Coordinates of C-alpha atoms in Angstrom, one line a residue:
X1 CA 24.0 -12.3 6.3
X2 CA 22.9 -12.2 10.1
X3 CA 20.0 -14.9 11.0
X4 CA 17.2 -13.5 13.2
X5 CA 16.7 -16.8 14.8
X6 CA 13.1 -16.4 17.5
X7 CA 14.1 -19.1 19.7
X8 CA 17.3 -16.7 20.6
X9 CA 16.4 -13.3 20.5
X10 CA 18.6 -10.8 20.7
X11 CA 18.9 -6.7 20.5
X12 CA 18.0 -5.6 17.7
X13 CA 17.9 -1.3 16.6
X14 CA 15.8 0.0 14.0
X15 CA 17.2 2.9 11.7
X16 CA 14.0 4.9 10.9
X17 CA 11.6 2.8 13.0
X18 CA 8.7 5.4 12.6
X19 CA 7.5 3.4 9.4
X20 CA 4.6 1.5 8.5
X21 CA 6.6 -1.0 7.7
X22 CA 9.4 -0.7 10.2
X23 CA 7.4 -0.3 13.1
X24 CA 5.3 -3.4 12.5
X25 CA 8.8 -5.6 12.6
X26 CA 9.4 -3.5 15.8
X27 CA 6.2 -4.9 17.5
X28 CA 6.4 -8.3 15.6
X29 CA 10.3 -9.1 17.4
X30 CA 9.6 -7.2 20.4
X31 CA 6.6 -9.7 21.2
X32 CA 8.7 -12.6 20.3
X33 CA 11.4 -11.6 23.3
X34 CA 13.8 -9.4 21.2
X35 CA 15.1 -6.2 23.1
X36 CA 13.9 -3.5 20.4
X37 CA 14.9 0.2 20.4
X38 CA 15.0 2.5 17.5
X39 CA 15.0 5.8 16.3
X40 CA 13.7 8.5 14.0
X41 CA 13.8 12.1 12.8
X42 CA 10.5 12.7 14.7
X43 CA 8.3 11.4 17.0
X44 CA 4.3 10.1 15.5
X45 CA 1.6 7.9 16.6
X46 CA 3.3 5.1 16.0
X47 CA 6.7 5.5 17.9
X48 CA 4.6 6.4 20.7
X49 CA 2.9 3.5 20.6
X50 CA 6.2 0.9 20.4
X51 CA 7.6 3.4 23.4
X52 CA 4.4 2.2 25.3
X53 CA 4.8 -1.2 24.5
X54 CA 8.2 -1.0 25.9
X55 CA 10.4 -0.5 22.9
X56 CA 13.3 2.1 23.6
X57 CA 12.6 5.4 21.3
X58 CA 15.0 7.7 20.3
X59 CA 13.7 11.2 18.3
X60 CA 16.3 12.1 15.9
X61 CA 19.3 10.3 14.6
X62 CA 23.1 10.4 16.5
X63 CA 25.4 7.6 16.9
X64 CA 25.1 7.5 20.4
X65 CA 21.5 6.4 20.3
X66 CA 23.3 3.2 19.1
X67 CA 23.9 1.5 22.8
X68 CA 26.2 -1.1 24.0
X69 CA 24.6 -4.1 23.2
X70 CA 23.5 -3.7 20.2
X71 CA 23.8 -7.2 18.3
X72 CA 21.9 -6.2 14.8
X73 CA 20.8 -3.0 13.5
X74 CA 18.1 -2.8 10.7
X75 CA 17.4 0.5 8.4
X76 CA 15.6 1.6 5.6
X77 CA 16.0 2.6 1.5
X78 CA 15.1 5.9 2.9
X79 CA 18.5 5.8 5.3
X80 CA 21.5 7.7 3.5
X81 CA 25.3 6.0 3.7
X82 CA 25.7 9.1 5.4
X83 CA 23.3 8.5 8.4
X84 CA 24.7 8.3 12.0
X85 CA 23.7 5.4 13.3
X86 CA 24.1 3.2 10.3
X87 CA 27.9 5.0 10.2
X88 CA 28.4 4.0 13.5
X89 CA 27.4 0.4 13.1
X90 CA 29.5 0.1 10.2
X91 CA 32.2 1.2 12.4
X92 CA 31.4 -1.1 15.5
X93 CA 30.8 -3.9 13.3
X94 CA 27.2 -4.5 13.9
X95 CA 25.5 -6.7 11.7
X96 CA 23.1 -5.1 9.8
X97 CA 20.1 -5.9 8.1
X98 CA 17.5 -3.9 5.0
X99 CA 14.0 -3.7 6.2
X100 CA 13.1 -6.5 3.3
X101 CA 16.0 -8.7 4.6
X102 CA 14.3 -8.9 8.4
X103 CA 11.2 -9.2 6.9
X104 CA 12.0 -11.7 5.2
X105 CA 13.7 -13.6 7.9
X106 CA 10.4 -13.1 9.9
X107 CA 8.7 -15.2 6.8
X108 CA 10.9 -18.0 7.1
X109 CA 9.6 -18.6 10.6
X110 CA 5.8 -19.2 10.0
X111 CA 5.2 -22.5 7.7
X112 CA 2.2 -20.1 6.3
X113 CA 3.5 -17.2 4.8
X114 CA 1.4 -14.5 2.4
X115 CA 2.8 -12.0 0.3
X116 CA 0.3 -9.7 -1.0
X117 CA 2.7 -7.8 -4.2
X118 CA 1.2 -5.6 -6.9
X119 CA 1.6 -2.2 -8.3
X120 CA -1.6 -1.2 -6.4
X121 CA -4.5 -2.7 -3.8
X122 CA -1.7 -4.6 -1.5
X123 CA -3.1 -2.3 1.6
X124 CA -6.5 -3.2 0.8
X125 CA -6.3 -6.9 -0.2
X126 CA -3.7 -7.8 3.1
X127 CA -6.7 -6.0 5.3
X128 CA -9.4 -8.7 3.5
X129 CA -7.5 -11.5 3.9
X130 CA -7.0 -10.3 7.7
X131 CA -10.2 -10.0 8.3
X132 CA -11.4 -13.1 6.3
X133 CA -8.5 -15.1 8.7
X134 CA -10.3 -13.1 11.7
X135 CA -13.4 -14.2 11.0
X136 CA -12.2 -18.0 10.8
X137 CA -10.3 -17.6 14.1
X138 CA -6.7 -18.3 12.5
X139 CA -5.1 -16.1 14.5
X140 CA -2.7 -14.8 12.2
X141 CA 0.1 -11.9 12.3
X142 CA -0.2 -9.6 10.4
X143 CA 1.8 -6.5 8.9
X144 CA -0.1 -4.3 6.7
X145 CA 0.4 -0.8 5.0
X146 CA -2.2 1.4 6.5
X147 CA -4.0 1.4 9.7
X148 CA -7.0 -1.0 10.1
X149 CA -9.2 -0.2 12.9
X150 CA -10.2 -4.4 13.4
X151 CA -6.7 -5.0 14.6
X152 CA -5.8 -1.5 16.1
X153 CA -3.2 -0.5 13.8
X154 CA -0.8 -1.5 11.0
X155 CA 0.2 -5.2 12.8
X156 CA -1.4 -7.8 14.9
X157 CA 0.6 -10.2 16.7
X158 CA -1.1 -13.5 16.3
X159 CA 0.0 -17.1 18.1
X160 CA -0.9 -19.2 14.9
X161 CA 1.1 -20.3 12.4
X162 CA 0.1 -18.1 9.8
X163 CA 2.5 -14.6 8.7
X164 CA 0.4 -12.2 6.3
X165 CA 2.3 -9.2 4.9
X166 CA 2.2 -7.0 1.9
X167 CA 5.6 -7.2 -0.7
X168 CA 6.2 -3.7 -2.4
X169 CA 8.6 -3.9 -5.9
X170 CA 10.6 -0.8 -5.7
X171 CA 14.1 -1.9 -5.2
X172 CA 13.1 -5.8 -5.4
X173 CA 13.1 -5.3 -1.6
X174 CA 10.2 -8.4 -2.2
X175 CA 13.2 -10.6 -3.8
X176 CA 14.1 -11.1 0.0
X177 CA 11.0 -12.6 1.2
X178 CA 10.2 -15.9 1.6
X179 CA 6.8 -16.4 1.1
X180 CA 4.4 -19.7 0.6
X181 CA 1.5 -18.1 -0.9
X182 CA 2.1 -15.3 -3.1
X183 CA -0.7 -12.6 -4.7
X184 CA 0.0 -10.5 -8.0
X185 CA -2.6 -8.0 -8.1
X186 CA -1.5 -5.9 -10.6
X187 CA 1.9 -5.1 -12.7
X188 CA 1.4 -1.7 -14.6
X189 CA 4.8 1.1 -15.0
X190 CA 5.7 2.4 -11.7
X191 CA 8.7 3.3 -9.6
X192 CA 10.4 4.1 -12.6
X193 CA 13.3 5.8 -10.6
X194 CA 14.5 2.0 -10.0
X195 CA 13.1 0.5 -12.9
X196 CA 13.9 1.3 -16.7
X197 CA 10.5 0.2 -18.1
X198 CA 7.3 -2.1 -17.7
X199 CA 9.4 -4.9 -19.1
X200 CA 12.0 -4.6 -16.2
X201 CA 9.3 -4.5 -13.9
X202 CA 7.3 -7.9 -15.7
X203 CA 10.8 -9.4 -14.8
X204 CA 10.7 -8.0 -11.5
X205 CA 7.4 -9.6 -10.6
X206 CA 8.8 -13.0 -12.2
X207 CA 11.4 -13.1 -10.0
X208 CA 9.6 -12.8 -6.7
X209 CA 7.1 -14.9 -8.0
X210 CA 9.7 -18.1 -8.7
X211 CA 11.2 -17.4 -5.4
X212 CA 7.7 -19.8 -4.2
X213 CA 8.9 -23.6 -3.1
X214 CA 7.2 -25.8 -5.2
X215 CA 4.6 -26.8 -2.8
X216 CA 3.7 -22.9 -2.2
X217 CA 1.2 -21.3 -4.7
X218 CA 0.9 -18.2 -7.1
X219 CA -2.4 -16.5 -7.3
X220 CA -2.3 -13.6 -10.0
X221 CA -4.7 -11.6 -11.5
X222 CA -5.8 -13.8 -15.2
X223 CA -6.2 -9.8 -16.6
X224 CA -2.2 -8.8 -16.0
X225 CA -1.1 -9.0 -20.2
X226 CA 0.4 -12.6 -21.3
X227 CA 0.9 -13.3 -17.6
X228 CA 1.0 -17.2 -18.2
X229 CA 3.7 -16.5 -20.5
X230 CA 5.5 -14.4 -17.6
X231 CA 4.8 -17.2 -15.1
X232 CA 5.3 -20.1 -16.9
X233 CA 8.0 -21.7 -15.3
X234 CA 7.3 -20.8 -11.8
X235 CA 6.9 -24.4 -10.8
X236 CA 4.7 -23.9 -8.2
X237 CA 0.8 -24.6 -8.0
X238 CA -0.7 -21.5 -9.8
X239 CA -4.3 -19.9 -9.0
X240 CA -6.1 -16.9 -11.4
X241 CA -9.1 -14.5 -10.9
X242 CA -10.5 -12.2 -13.4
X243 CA -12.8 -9.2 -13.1
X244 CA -12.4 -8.3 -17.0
X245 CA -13.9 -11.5 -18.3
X246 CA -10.4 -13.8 -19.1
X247 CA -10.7 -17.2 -18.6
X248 CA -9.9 -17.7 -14.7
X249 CA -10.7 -19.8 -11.4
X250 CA -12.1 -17.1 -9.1
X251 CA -15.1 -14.6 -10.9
X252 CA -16.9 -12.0 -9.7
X253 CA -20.3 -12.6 -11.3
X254 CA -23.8 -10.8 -11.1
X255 CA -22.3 -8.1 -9.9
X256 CA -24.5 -4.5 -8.9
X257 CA -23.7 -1.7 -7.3
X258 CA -25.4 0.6 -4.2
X259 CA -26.0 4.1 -4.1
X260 CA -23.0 4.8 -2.1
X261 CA -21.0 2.7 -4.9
X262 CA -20.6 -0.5 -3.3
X263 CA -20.6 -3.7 -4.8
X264 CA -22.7 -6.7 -4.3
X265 CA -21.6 -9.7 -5.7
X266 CA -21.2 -13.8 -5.8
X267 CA -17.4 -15.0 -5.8
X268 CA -17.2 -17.9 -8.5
X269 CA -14.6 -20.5 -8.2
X270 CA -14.5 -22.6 -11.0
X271 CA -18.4 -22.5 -12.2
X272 CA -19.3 -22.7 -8.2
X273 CA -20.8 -19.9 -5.7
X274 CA -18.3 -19.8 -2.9
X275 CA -19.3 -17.0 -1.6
X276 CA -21.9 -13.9 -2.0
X277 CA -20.2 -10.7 -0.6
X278 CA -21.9 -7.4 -0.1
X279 CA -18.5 -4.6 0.6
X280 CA -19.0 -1.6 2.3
X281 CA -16.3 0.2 0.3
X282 CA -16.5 1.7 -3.1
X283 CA -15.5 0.9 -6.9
X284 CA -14.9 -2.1 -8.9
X285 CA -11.7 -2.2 -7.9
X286 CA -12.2 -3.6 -4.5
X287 CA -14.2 -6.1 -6.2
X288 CA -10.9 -7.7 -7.8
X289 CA -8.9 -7.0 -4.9
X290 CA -11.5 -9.3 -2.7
X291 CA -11.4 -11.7 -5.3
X292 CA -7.7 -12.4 -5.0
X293 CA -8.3 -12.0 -0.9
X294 CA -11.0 -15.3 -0.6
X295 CA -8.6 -17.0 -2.7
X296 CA -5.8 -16.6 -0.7
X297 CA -8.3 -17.5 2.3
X298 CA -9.3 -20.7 0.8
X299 CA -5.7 -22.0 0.1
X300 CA -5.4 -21.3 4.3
X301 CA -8.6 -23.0 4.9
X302 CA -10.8 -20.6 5.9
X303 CA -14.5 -21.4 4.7
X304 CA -17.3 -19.6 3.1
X305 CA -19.0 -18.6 6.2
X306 CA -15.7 -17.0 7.5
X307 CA -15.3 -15.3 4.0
X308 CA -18.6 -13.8 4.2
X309 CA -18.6 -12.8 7.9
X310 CA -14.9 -11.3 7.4
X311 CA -15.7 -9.0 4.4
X312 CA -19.6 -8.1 3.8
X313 CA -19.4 -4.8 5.1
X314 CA -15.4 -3.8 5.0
X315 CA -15.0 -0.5 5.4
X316 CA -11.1 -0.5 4.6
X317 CA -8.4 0.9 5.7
X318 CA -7.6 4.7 6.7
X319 CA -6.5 6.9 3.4
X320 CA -8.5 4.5 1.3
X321 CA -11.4 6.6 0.1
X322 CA -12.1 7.8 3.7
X323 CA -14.4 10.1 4.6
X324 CA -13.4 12.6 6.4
X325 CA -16.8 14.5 7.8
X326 CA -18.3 17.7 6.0
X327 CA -17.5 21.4 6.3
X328 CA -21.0 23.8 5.4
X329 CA -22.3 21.1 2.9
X330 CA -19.4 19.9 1.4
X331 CA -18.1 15.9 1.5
X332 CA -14.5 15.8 2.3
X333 CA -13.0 12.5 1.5
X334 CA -9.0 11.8 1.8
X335 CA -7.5 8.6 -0.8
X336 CA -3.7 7.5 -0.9
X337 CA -4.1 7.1 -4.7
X338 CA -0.7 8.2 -6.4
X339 CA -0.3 6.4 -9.2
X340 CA -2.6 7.1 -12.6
X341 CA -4.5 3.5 -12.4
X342 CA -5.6 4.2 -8.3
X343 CA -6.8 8.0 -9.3
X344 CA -8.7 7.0 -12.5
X345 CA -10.5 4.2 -10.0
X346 CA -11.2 6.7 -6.9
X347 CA -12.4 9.0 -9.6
X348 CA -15.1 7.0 -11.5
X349 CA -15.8 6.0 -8.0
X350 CA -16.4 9.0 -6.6
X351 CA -18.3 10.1 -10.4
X352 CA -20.7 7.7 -9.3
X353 CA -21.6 8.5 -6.0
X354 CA -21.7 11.8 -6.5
X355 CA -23.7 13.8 -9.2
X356 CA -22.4 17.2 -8.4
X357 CA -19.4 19.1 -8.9
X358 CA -16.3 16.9 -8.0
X359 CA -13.4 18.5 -7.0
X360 CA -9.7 16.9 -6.3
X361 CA -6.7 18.4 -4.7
X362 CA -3.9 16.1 -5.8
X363 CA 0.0 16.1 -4.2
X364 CA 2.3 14.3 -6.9
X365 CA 4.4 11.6 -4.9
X366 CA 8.1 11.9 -6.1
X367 CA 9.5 13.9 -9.4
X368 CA 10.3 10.9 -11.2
X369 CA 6.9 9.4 -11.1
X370 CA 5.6 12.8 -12.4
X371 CA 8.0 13.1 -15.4
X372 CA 7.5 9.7 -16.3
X373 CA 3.6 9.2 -16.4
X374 CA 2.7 13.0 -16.4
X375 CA 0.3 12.1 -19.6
X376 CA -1.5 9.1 -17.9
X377 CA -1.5 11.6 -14.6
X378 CA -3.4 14.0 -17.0
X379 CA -5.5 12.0 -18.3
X380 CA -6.8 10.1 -15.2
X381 CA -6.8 14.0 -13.2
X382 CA -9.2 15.2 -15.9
X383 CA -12.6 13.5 -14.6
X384 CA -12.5 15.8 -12.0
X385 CA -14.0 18.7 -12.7
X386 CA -11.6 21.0 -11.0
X387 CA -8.3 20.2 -10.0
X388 CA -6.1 21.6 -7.4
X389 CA -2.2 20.5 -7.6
X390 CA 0.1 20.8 -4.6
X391 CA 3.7 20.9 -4.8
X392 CA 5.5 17.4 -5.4
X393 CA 6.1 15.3 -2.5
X394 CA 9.7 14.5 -2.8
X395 CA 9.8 11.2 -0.4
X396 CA 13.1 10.5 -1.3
X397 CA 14.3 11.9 -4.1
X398 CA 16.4 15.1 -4.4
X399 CA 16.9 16.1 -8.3
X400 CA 13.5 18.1 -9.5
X401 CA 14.5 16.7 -12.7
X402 CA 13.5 20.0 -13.8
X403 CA 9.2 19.6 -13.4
X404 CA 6.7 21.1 -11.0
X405 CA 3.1 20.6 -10.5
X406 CA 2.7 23.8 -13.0
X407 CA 3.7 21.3 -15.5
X408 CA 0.9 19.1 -15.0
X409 CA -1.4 21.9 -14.6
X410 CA -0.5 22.8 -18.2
X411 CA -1.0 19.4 -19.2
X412 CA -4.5 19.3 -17.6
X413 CA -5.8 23.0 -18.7
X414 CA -4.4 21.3 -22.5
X415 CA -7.3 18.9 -22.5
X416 CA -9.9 21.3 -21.4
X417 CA -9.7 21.1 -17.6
X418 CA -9.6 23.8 -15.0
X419 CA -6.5 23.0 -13.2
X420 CA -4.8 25.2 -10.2
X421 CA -1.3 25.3 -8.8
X422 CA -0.4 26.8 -5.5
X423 CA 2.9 26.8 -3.6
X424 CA 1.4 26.3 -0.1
X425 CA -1.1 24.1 2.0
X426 CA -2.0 27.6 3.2
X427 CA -2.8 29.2 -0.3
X428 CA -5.2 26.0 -0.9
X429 CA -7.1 26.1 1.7
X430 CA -7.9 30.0 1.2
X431 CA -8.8 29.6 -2.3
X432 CA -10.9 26.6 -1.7
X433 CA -12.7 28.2 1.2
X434 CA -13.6 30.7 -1.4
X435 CA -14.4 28.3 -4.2
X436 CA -16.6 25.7 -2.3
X437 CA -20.2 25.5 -2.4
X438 CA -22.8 22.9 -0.6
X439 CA -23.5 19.9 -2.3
X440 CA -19.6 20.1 -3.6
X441 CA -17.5 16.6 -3.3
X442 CA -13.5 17.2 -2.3
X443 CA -11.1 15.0 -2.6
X444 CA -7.5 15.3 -1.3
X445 CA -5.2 13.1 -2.9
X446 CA -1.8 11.2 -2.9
X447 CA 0.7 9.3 -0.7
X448 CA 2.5 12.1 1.0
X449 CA 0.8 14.7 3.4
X450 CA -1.6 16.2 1.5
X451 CA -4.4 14.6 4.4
X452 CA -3.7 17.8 6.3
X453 CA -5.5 20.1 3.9
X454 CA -8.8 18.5 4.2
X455 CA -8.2 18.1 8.3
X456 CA -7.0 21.9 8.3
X457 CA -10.7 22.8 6.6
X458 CA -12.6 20.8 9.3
X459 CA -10.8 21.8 12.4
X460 CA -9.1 18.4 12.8

């Protein structure tokens, strides 16, 4: 396999480089010397940023956008065998290199490395432990899943010895990375296009967790089912927390909650106050997720003051139970929750700040995930009290597998709940601008576009 190497950079392309991910290794190399260009199927905020920066952007994908030169190309698990460029590098025989491979190859080259993994909260719990390591003037880099306003965007190039980065399951793309400190927020069924079942996905998290040296350290969540069992041959240093009251190192304790829904608590290590935190966003969630963030700060030195300074008040990340302003009396908030466990969470959150009706226009994120957890989608939907489905987001997938949001409209109207199903943004946005009355919370829902509906209502 090709070795990114910083003290020789080279030219590297990027298949795809709109990304979260992608364009965050863009910045990341092109700061350390490396001659970046890349391309995509359209332009965004983000390539126009790199092309700022001085990264060489190319909108759609064509062979020749691979130039002369070219000593490594990288691409996604979105890029097809049939894609141009990754033809034509094949061809040339360029070197190339998965997304997890070069960030993994990043890893190797900061002697503190975090890898935030989970099935959900990695967005949230990387942007605490940024700003915790802000706060304590580490300095660190940083590659995150969403954009946080503190650093500007969805990376920070830092000049410390310190690489912070969230790890996503689906493929094992995390069973490249090379981490010292790893976090397990979370295992629960998911991605279950790659994986056959929870068990397979427990493995999955073993795995990437024994790929720690044994000087590096494991910090999991104490309330993830027989997890010492799971981890009990790591080898490493291992580090819990607990929000449900299992026996662990980092508590939350005396815990109340605002009128906007946000938590006030003391973080307990080991029967001592390490911290009192005050968050300013919503749900007990983000409790547990800034449990496992100070404890990951802690292991990199940073102190309580720094804790304290870096998350009383967080506000979050974009597409994290934003708000998004209010159209004739009515709060419209956006949340990237796409998986059963994050809508139940925004839900009771939102249940509790708000005492009127509560309405949620939800986009499914890919037809497998729908077939395969349409109850548990049900279920979690259902403390709405009206629901508006969207067609399914497809990301990458191409077979229907034979379901539609009508499906889990049915499923929803079975257990008592006004559900509705429309074919178009369009159609949404007309019935709800016929529905919606002041005092009315909406919600818009899931990991694919469905942001644009609530924008589209206030003129953004």
């Amino acid at each position: 396999m090709y070795q990114i190497d910083f003290k020789k950079p080279v030219a590297v392309h990027f298949i795809g480089i709109g990304g979260i991910s992608m364009s965050g290794l863009a910045e990341v190399l092109l700061s350390k010397g490396f001659a970046v260009s890349g391309s995509d199927s359209a332009v965004s905020p983000l390539t126009d940023h790199l092309k700022e920066a001085g990264v060489k952007i190319y909108e759609g994908q064509r062979a020749s956008n691979l130039a002369d030169g070219v000593d490594v190309a990288v691409y996604t698990a979105a890029v097809h065998e049939d894609n141009p460029e990754l033809k034509a590098a094949r061809e040339r025989g360029i070197p190339l290199l998965t997304r997890a491979e070069l960030l993994g190859q990043i890893m190797r080259n900061y002697p503190q490395a975090v890898a935030v993994a989970g099935t959900h909260g990695k967005t949230t719990t990387t942007s605490m432990v940024t700003e915790i390591l802000l706060a304590a003037g580490k300095d660190p880099t940083i590659s995150v899943g969403g954009i946080l306003h503190s650093i500007g965007g969805n990376v920070r190039i830092g000049h410390s010895d310190c690489f912070v980065t969230e790890a996503c399951e689906y493929t094992n793309s995390y069973h490249s990375f090379f981490p010292t400190i790893s976090v397990i927020l979370n295992i629960r069924p998911d991605h279950l296009d790659f994986f056959k079942d929870l068990d397979d996905i427990r493995e999955s998290f073993h795995t990437f967790a024994k790929r720690l040296p044994k000087e590096g350290l494991l910090i999991i969540n104490a309330d993830i089912p027989d997890y010492r069992e799971l981890m009990g041959d790591v080898g490493c240093r291992m580090v819990t927390f607990s929000l449900e009251g299992a026996e662990a190192d980092y508590r939350a304790e005396r815990i109340s909650y605002n009128d906007e829904g946000h938590a006030a608590f003391d973080v307990v290590r080991r029967g001592e106050v390490v911290a009192h935190l005050e968050l300013g966003v919503p749900g007990e969630h983000n409790v547990a997720n800034a449990l496992a963030a100070v404890a990951a700060a802690e292991a990199l030195g940073a102190g309580r003051s720094s804790i304290e300074r870096g998350l009383d008040g967080y506000r979050g990340t974009e597409r994290r139970f934003e708000l998004k302003g209010e159209l004739g009396g009515v709060t419209i908030v956006d949340d990237y929750a796409h998986h059963p466990d994050e809508i139940r969470a925004t839900l009771e959150t939102a249940r509790r700040l708000h005492r009127k009706k509560l309405w949620c226009v939800f986009q499914p994120h890919t037809y497998t995930r729908t077939k395969a957890l349409m109850d548990e989608f049900a279920e979690a939907l259902s403390l709405a009290d009206e629901v508006v489905l969207a067609k399914i987001y497809p990301a990458r997938e191409t077979d229907t597998l034979g379901i539609s949001s009508a499906d889990l409209a049915r499923k929803l109207a079975a257990l008592g709940k006004k559900a509705h199903y429309f074919e178009s943004f369009d159609e949404i946005e007309s019935f709800l601008l016929t529905k919606l009355i002041p005092g009315e919370l909406l919600i818009t829902m899931g990991a694919g576009d469905v942001v644009k509906i609530g924008e589209k209502l206030l003129g953004q």
